Short mmCIF file of C-alpha atoms in Angstrom, two decimals:
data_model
loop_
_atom_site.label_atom_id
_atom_site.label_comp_id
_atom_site.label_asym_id
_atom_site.label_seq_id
_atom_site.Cartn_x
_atom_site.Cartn_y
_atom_site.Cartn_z
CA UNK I 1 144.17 30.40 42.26
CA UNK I 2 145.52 29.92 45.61
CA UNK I 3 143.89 32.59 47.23
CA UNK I 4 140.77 31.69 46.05
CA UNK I 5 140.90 28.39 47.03
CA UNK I 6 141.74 29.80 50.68
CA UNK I 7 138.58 32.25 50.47
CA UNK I 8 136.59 29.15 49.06
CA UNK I 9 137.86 26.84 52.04
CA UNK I 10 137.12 29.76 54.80
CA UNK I 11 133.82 30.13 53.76
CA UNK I 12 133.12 26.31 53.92
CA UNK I 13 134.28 26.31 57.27
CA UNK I 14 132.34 28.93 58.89
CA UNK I 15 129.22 27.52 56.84
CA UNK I 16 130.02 24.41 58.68
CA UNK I 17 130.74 26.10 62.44
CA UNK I 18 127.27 28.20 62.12
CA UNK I 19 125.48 25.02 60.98
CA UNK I 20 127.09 22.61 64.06
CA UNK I 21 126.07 25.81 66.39
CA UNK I 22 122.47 25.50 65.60
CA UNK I 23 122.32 21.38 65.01
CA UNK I 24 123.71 22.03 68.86
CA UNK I 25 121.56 24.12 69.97
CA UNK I 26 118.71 22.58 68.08
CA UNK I 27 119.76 20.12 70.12
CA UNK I 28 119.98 21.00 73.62
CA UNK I 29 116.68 22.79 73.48
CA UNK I 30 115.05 19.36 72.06
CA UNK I 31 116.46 16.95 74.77
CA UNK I 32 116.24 19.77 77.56
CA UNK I 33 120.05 19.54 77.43
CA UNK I 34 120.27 23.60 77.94
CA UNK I 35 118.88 23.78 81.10
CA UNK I 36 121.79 21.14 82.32
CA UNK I 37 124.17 23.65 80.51
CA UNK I 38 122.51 26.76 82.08
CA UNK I 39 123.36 25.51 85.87
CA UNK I 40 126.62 24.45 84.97
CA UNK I 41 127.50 27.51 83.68
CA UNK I 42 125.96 29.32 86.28
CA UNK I 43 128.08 27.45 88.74
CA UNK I 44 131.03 28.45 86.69
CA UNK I 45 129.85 31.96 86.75
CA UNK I 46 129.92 31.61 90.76
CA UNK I 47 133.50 30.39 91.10
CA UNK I 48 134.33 34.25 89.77
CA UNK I 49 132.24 36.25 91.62
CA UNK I 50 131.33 37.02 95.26
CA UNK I 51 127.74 36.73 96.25
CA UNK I 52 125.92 37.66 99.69
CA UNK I 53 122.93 35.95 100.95
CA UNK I 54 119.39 37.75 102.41
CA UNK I 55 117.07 35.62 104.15
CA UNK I 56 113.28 36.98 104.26
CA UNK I 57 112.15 34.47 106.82
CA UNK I 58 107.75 33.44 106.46
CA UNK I 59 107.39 34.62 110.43
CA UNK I 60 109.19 37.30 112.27
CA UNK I 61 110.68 36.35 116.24
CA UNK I 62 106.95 37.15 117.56
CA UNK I 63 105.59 34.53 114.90
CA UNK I 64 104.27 37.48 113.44
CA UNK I 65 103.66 36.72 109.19
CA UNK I 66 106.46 38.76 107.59
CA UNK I 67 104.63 41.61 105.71
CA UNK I 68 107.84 41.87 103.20
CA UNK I 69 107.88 37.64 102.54
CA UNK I 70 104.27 38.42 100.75
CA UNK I 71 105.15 41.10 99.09
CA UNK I 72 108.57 39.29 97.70
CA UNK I 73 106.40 36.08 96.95
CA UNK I 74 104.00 38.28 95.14
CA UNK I 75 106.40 39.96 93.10
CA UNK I 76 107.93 36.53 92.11
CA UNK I 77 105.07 35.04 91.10
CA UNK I 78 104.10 37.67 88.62
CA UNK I 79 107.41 37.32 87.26
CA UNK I 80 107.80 35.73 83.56
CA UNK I 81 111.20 33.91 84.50
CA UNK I 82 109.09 31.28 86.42
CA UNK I 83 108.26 29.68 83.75
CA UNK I 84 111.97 28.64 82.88
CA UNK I 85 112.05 26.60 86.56
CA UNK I 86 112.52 22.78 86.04
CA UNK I 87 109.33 22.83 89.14
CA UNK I 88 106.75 25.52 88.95
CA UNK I 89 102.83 24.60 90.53
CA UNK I 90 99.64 25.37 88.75
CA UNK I 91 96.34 26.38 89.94
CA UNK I 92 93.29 27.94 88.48
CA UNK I 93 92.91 31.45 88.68
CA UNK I 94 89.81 33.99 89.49
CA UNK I 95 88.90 34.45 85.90
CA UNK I 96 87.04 31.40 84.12
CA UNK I 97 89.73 29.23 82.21
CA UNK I 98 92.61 31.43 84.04
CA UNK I 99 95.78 29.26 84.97
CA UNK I 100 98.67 30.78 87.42
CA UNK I 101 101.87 29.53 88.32
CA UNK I 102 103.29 29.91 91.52
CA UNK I 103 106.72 29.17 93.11
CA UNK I 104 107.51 25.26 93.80
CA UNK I 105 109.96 24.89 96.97
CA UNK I 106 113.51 24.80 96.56
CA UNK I 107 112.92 26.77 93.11
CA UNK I 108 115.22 28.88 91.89
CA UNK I 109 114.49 32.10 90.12
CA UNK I 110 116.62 34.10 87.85
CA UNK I 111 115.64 38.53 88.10
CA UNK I 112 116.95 41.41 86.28
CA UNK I 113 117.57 45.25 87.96
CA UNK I 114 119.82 48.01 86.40
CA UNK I 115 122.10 45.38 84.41
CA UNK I 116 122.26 43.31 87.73
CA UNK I 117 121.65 39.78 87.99
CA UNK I 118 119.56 38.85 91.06
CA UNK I 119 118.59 35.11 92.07
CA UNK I 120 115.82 33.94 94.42
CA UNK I 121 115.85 30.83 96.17
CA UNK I 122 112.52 29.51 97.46
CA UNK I 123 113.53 27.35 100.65
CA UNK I 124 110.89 25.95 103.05
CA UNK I 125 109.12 29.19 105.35
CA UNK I 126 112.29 31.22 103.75
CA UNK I 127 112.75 33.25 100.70
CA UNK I 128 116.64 33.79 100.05
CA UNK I 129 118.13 36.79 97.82
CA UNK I 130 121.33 36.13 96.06
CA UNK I 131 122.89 39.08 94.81
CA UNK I 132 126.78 39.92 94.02
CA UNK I 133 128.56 42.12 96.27
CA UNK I 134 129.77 44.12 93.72
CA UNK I 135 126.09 45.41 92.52
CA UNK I 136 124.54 44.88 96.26
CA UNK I 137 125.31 48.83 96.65
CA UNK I 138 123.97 50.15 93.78
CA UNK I 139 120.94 47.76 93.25
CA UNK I 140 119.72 46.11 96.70
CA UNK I 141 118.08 49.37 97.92
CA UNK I 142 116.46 50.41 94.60
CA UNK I 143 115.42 46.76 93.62
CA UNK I 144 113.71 46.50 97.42
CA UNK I 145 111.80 49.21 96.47
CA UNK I 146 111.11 48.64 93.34
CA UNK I 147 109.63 44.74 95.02
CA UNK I 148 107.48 46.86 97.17
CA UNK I 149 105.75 49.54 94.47
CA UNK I 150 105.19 46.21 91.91
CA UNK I 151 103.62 44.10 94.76
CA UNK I 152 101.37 46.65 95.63
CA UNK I 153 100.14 47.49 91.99
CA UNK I 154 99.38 43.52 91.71
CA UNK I 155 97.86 43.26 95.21
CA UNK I 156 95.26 45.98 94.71
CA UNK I 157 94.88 44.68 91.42
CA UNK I 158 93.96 40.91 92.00
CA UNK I 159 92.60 41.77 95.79
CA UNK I 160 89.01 40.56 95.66
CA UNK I 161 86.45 42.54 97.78
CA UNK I 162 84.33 41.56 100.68
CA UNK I 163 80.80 42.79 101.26
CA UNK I 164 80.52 42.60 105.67
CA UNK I 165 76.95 42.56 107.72
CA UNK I 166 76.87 43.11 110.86
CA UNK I 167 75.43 40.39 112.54
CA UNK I 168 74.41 39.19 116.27
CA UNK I 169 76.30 36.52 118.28
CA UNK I 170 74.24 35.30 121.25
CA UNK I 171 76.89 33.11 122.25
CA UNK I 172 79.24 35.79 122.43
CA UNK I 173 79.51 38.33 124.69
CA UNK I 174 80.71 40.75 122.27
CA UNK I 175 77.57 41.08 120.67
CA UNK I 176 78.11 42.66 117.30
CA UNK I 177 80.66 41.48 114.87
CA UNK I 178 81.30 41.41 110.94
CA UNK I 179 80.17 38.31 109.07
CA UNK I 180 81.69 38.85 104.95
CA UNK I 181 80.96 36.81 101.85
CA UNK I 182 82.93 38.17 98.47
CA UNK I 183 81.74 41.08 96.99
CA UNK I 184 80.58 40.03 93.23
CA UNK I 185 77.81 43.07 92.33
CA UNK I 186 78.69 43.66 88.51
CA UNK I 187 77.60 47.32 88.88
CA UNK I 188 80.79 49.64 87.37
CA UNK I 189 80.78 53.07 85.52
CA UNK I 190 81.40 51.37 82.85
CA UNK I 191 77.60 49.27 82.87
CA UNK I 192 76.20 53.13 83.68
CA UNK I 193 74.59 54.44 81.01
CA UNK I 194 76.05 58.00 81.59
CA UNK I 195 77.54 60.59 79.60
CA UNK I 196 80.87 60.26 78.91
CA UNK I 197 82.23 63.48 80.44
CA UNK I 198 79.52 63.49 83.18
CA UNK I 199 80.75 59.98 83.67
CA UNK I 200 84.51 61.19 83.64
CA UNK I 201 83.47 63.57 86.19
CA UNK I 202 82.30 61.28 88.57
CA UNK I 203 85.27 58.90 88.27
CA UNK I 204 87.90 62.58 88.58
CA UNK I 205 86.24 63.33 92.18
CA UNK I 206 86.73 59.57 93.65
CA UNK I 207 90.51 59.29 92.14
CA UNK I 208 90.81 62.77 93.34
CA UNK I 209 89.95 62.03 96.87
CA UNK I 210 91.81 58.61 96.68
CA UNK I 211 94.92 60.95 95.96
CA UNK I 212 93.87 63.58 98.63
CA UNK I 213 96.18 61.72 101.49
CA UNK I 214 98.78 64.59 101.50
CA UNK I 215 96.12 67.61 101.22
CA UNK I 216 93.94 66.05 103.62
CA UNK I 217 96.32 65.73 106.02
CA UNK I 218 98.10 69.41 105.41
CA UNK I 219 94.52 70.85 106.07
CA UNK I 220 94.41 68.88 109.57
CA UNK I 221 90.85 66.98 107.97
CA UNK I 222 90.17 63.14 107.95
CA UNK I 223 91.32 61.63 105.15
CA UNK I 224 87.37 60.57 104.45
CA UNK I 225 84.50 61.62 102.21
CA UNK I 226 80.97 61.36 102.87
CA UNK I 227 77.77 61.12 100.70
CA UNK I 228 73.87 61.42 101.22
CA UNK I 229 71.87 59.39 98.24
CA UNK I 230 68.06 60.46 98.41
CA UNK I 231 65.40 59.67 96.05
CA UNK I 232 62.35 57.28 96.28
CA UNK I 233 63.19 53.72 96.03
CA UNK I 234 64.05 51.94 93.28
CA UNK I 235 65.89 54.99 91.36
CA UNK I 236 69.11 53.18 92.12
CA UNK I 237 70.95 54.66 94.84
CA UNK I 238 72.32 51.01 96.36
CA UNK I 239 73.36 49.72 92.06
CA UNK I 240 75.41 53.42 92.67
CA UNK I 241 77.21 52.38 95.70
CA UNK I 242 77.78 49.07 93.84
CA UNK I 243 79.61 51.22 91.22
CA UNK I 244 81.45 53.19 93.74
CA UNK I 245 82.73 50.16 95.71
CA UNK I 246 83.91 48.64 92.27
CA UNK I 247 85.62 51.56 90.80
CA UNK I 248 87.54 52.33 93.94
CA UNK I 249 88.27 48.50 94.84
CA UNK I 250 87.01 49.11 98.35
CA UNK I 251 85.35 46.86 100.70
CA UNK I 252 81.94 47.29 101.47
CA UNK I 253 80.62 47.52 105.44
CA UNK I 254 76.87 47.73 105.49
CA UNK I 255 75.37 48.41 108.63
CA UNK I 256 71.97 47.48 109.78
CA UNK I 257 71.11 50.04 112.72
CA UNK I 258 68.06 47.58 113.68
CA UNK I 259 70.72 44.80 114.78
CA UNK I 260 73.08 47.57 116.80
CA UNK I 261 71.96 47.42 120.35
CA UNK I 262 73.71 50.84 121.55
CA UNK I 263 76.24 53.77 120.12
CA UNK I 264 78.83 51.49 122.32
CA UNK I 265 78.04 48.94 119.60
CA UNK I 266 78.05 50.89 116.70
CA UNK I 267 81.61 52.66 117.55
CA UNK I 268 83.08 48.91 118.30
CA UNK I 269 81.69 47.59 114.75
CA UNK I 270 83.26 51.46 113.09
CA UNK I 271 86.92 49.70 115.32
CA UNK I 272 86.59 46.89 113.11
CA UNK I 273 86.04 48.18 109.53
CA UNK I 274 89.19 48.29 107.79
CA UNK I 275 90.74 51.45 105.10
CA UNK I 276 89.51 51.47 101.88
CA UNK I 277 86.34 50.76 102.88
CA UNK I 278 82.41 52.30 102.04
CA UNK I 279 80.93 52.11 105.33
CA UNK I 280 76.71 51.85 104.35
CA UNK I 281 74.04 52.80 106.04
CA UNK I 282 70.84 52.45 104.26
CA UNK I 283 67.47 53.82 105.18
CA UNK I 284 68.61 56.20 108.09
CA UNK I 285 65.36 58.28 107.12
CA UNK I 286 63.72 55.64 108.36
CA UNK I 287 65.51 54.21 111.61
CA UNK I 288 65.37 58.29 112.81
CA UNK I 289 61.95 59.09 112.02
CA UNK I 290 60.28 55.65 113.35
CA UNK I 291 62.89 55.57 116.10
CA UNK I 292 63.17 51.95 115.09
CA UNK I 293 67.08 51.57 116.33
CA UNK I 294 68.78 52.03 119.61
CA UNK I 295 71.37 54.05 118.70
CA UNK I 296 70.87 57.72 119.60
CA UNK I 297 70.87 60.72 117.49
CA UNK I 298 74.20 61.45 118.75
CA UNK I 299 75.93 57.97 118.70
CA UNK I 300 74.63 58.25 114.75
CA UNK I 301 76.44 62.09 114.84
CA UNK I 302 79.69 60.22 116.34
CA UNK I 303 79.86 57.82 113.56
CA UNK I 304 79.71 60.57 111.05
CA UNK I 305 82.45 62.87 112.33
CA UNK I 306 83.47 62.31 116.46
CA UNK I 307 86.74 61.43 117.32
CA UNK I 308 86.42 57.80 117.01
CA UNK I 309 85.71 58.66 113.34
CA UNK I 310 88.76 61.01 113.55
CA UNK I 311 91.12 58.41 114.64
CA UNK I 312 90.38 55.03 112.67
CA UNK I 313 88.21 56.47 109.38
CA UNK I 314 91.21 57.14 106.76
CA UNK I 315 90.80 56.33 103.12
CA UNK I 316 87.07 55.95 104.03
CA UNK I 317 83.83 57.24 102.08
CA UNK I 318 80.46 56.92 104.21
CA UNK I 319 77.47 56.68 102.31
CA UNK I 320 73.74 57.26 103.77
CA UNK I 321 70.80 56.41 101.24
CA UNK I 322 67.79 58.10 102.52
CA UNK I 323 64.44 58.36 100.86
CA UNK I 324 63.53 62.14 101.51
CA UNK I 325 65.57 64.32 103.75
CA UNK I 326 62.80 66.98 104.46
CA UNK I 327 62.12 65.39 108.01
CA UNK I 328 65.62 64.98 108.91
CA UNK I 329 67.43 66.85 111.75
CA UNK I 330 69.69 69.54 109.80
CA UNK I 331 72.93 68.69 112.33
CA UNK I 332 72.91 65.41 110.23
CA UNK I 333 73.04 67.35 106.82
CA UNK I 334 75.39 69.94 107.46
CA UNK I 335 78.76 70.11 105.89
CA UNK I 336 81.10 68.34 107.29
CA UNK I 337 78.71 65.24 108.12
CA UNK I 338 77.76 65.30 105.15
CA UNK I 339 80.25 66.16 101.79
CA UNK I 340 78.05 65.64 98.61
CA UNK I 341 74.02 65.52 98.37
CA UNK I 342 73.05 63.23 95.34
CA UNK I 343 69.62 63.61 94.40
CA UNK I 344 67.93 60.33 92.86
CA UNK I 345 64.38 61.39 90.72
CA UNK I 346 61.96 58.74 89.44
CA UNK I 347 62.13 58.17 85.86
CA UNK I 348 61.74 60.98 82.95
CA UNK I 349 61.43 60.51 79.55
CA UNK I 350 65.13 60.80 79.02
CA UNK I 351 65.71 58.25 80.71
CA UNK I 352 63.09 56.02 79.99
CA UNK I 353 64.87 56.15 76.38
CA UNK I 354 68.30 54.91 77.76
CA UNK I 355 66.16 52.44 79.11
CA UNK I 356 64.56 51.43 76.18
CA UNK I 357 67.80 51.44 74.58
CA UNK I 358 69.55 49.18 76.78
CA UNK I 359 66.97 46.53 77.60
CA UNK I 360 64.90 45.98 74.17
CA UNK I 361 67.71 47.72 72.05
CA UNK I 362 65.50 50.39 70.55
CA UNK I 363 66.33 54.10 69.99
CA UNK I 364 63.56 55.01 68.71
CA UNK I 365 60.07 53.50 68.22
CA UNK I 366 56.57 54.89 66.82
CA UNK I 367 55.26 54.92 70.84
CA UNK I 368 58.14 57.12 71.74
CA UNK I 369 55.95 60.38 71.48
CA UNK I 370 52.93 58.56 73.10
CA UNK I 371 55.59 57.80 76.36
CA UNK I 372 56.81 61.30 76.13
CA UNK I 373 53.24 63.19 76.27
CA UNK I 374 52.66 60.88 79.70
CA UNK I 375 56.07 62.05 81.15
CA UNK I 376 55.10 65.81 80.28
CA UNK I 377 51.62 65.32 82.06
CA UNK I 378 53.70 64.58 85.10
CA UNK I 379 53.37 60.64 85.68
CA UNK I 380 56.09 58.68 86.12
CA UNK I 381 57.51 55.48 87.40
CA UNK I 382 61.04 54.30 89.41
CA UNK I 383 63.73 53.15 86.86
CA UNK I 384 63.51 49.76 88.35
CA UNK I 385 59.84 49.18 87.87
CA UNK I 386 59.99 50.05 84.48
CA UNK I 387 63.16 48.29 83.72
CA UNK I 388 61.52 44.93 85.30
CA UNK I 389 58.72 45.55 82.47
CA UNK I 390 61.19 45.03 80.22
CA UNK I 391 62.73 42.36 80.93
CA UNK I 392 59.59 40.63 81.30
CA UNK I 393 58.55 41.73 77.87
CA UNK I 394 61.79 41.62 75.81
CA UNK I 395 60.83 39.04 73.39
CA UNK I 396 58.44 41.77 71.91
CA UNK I 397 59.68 45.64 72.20
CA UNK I 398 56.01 46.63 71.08
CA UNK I 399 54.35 44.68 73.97
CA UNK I 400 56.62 45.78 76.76
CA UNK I 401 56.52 49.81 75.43
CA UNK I 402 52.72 49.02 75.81
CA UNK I 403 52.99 47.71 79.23
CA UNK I 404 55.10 50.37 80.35
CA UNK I 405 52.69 52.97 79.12
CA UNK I 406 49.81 50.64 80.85
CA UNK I 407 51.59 51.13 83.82
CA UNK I 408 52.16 54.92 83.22
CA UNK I 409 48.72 55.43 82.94
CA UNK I 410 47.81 53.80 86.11
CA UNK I 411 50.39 53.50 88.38
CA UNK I 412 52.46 56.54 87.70
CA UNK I 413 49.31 59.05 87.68
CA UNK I 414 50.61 61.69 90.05
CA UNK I 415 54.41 60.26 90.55
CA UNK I 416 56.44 62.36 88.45
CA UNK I 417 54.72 65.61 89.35
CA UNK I 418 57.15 65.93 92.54
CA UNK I 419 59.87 65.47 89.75
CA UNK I 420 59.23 68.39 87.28
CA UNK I 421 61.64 70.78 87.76
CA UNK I 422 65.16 71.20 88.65
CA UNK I 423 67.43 68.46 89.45
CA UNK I 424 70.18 69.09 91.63
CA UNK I 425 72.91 67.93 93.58
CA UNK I 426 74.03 69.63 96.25
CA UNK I 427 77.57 69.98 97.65
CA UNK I 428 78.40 71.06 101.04
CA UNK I 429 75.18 72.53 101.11
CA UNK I 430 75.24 73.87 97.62
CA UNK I 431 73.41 73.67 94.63
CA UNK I 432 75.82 72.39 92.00
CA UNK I 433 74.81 72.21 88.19
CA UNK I 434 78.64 71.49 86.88
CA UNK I 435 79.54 68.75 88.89
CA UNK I 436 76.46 66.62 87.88
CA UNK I 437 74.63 69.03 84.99
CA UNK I 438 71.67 66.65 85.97
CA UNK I 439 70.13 64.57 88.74
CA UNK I 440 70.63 60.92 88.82
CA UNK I 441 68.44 58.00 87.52
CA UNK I 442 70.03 54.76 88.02
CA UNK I 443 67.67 51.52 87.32
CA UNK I 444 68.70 48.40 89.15
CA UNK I 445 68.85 47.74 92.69
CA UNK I 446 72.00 47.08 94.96
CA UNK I 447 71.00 43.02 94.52
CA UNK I 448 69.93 43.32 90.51
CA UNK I 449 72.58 42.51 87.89
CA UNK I 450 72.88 46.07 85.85
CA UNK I 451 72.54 49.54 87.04
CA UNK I 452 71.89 52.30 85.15
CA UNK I 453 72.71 56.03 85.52
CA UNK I 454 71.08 59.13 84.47
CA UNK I 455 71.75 62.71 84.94
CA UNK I 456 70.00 65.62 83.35
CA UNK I 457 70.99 69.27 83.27
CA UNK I 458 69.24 71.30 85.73
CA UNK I 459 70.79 74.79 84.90
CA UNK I 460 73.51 75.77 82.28
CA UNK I 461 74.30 79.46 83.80
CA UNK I 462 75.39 78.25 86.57
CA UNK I 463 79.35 76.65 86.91
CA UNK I 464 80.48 74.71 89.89
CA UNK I 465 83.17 72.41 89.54
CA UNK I 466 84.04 70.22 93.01
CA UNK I 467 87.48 69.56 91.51
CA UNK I 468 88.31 72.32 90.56
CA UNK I 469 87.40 74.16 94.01
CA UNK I 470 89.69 71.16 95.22
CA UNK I 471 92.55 72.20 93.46
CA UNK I 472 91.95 76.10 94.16
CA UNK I 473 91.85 74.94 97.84
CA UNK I 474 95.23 72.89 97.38
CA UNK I 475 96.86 76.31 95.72
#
């Protein structure tokens, strides 16, 4: 009887000690109590251990900004921890209804690295690391690193991109500079309507050459790419540098020959751009043919691959849109100067039905085989015209396949004739039907909303992979 009593009495104890525990917890949580009970214990903590201090000042002696203060401040901030500060700041973010928090002086956060505890203190122009001696060995040159690779992920994740003109200063003796304004074209791989693997393929050569540092540099070539865009105008060749600029998060540097005033010019505006940039040139058909610029044939060769180019154009891709290359001096177009030939056709019938499909959300329709028999009698029209048709006829798919076939009939008499054949793209002076299986047809222009991308096959015999020549080349 005894015993049971005991067992009865023990029970009602513990029942009691697990349900104080939680009315006290239940407590300190409610009256913000644990956060009082956190720093005391932490101070507690500190009487028993031995902790050195690392300042990472704002400015360096030169009053230089302290590269590693940003990336420690934006490693901090992306940290979840900062929401358990009794101060932390809001803002909005980039996205619509996006709120951040950010670090509120004197805050104090708590960090985790191989079982260490690591606290940051945010004083005023200082950011302090407090780590315990015993772990500052085994963790402080790991965790640095590990700062530095996170930072850099979020950086080049949240870094918005610029789109710079060149403009012209008469007030300043320099002449030429950069003027930016953010870079907010919508254009992505992902708005193409592409093939999936012919898409993939596309994407696999630019995150291929973004990765290229190391083979680039063991073949003693600049770590840059270069790309000629040709077609009539409106197939899309400036919505397709739009794409490239948004896949590869670079900045975009478009240069308008007509405001250079010499090849000194030029080469001090190429000084300025920055890495992981597209410089653009746009038209150079055009500004060599009407000799409507003042740069010379060579200062244009010196952009492409002199030593200027050599010594400031890493993790670079130059892209020239031109509207025929037939009349253009081969040195331009050799390899070298010129990496990848994309070929950009007016409109086919294949594409005319991704149009169709996109903007009045038809895949098929009774005027489909009227459309096709204009296509086959060789008219034709750019992606862009025919896109605008409908958009301005979208209320009623019937009316605007009408109007486009209106237009066919008229306006494309003749156009598509150039177009019937093979489609290629060429590179390093080669016909490749592997890399792109078909020429390109992209809709939109550079300053439209959407693009759209087309490629059809213009040979299945033949095999040419870029990437894998690439990796041959790297074995």
């Amino acid at each position: 009887m005894t015993i049971v009593y005991n067992q009865l009495f023990l029970i009602f104890s513990l029942s009691l000690t697990y349900i104080f525990l939680f009315l006290f917890r239940v407590v300190l949580i409610k009256t913000g109590l644990i956060y009082f009970v956190k720093k005391k214990w932490r101070s507690i903590e500190d009487c028993f251990h031995v902790y050195q201090f690392f300042r990472v000042p704002e400015f360096n002696e030169s009053m230089q900004r302290n590269q590693l203060y940003h990336k420690v401040l934006v490693y901090l901030n992306s940290l979840a921890s900062i929401e358990d500060s009794d101060f932390t700041n809001l803002f909005s973010g980039k996205k619509p209804n996006e709120i951040v928090l950010r670090l509120n002086p004197s805050q104090i956060i708590e960090d985790g690295f191989l079982g260490a505890k690591i606290f940051w203190i945010n004083e005023e122009k200082n950011l302090v690391l407090k780590i315990r001696k015993a772990d500052k060995r085994r963790v402080l040159r790991p965790y640095l690193q590990h700062i530095h690779t996170v930072s850099d992920e979020i950086s080049e994740k949240n870094r918005e991109l610029k789109l710079y003109v060149n403009v012209v200063d008469n007030h300043d003796d320099r002449k030429g500079r950069w003027r930016s304004v953010p870079f907010t074209h919508p254009s992505s791989f992902e708005t193409l309507a592409m093939e999936s693997d012919l898409k993939n393929k596309v994407k696999s050569d630019l995150s291929t050459f973004v990765k290229a540092k190391q083979y680039y540099h063991r073949l003693g070539r600049v770590w840059k790419r270069s790309y000629l865009l040709y077609g009539p105008s409106g197939t899309g060749k400036s919505s397709f540098i739009a794409a490239m600029a948004n896949f590869l998060s670079y900045d975009v540097y478009d240069i308008d020959l007509s405001k250079v005033s010499d090849d000194s010019e030029l080469k001090s505006l190429l000084l300025q751009s920055t890495t992981k940039s597209l410089i653009v040139i746009e038209d150079l058909d055009r500004y060599l043919t009407e000799k409507s610029t003042a740069v010379s044939l060579s200062g244009i060769l010196s952009l492409m691959d002199g030593i200027l180019t050599s010594s400031c154009g890493e993790e670079r891709v130059m892209v020239f849109t031109m509207n025929g290359k037939d009349h253009v001096d081969p040195a331009i177009l050799r390899p070298g100067r010129i990496d990848v030939h994309l070929h950009f056709p007016l409109c086919n019938f294949s594409s005319f039905k991704t149009l169709a499909n996109s903007y009045l959300g038809l895949k098929d329709h009774k005027l489909f085989p009227h459309v096709e028999e204009i296509f086959q009698n060789g008219a034709s029209l750019s992606p862009a015209e025919i896109s605008e048709l409908m958009i301005a006829n979208r209320n009623s798919p019937t009316r605007a396949l009408k109007t486009v076939i209106n237009a066919l009939q008229t306006d494309g008499d003749g156009r598509g004739a150039s177009n019937i054949g093979r489609r290629s793209v060429e590179v390093n002076g080669e016909q490749s039907g592997a890399f792109y299986k078909e020429g390109i047809n992209v809709v939109k222009e550079f300053k439209k909303l959407y693009g759209l991308l087309r490629v059809k096959s213009c040979r299945q015999s033949q095999s040419f992979d870029l990437i894998s020549r690439q990796n041959e080349g790297s074995r």
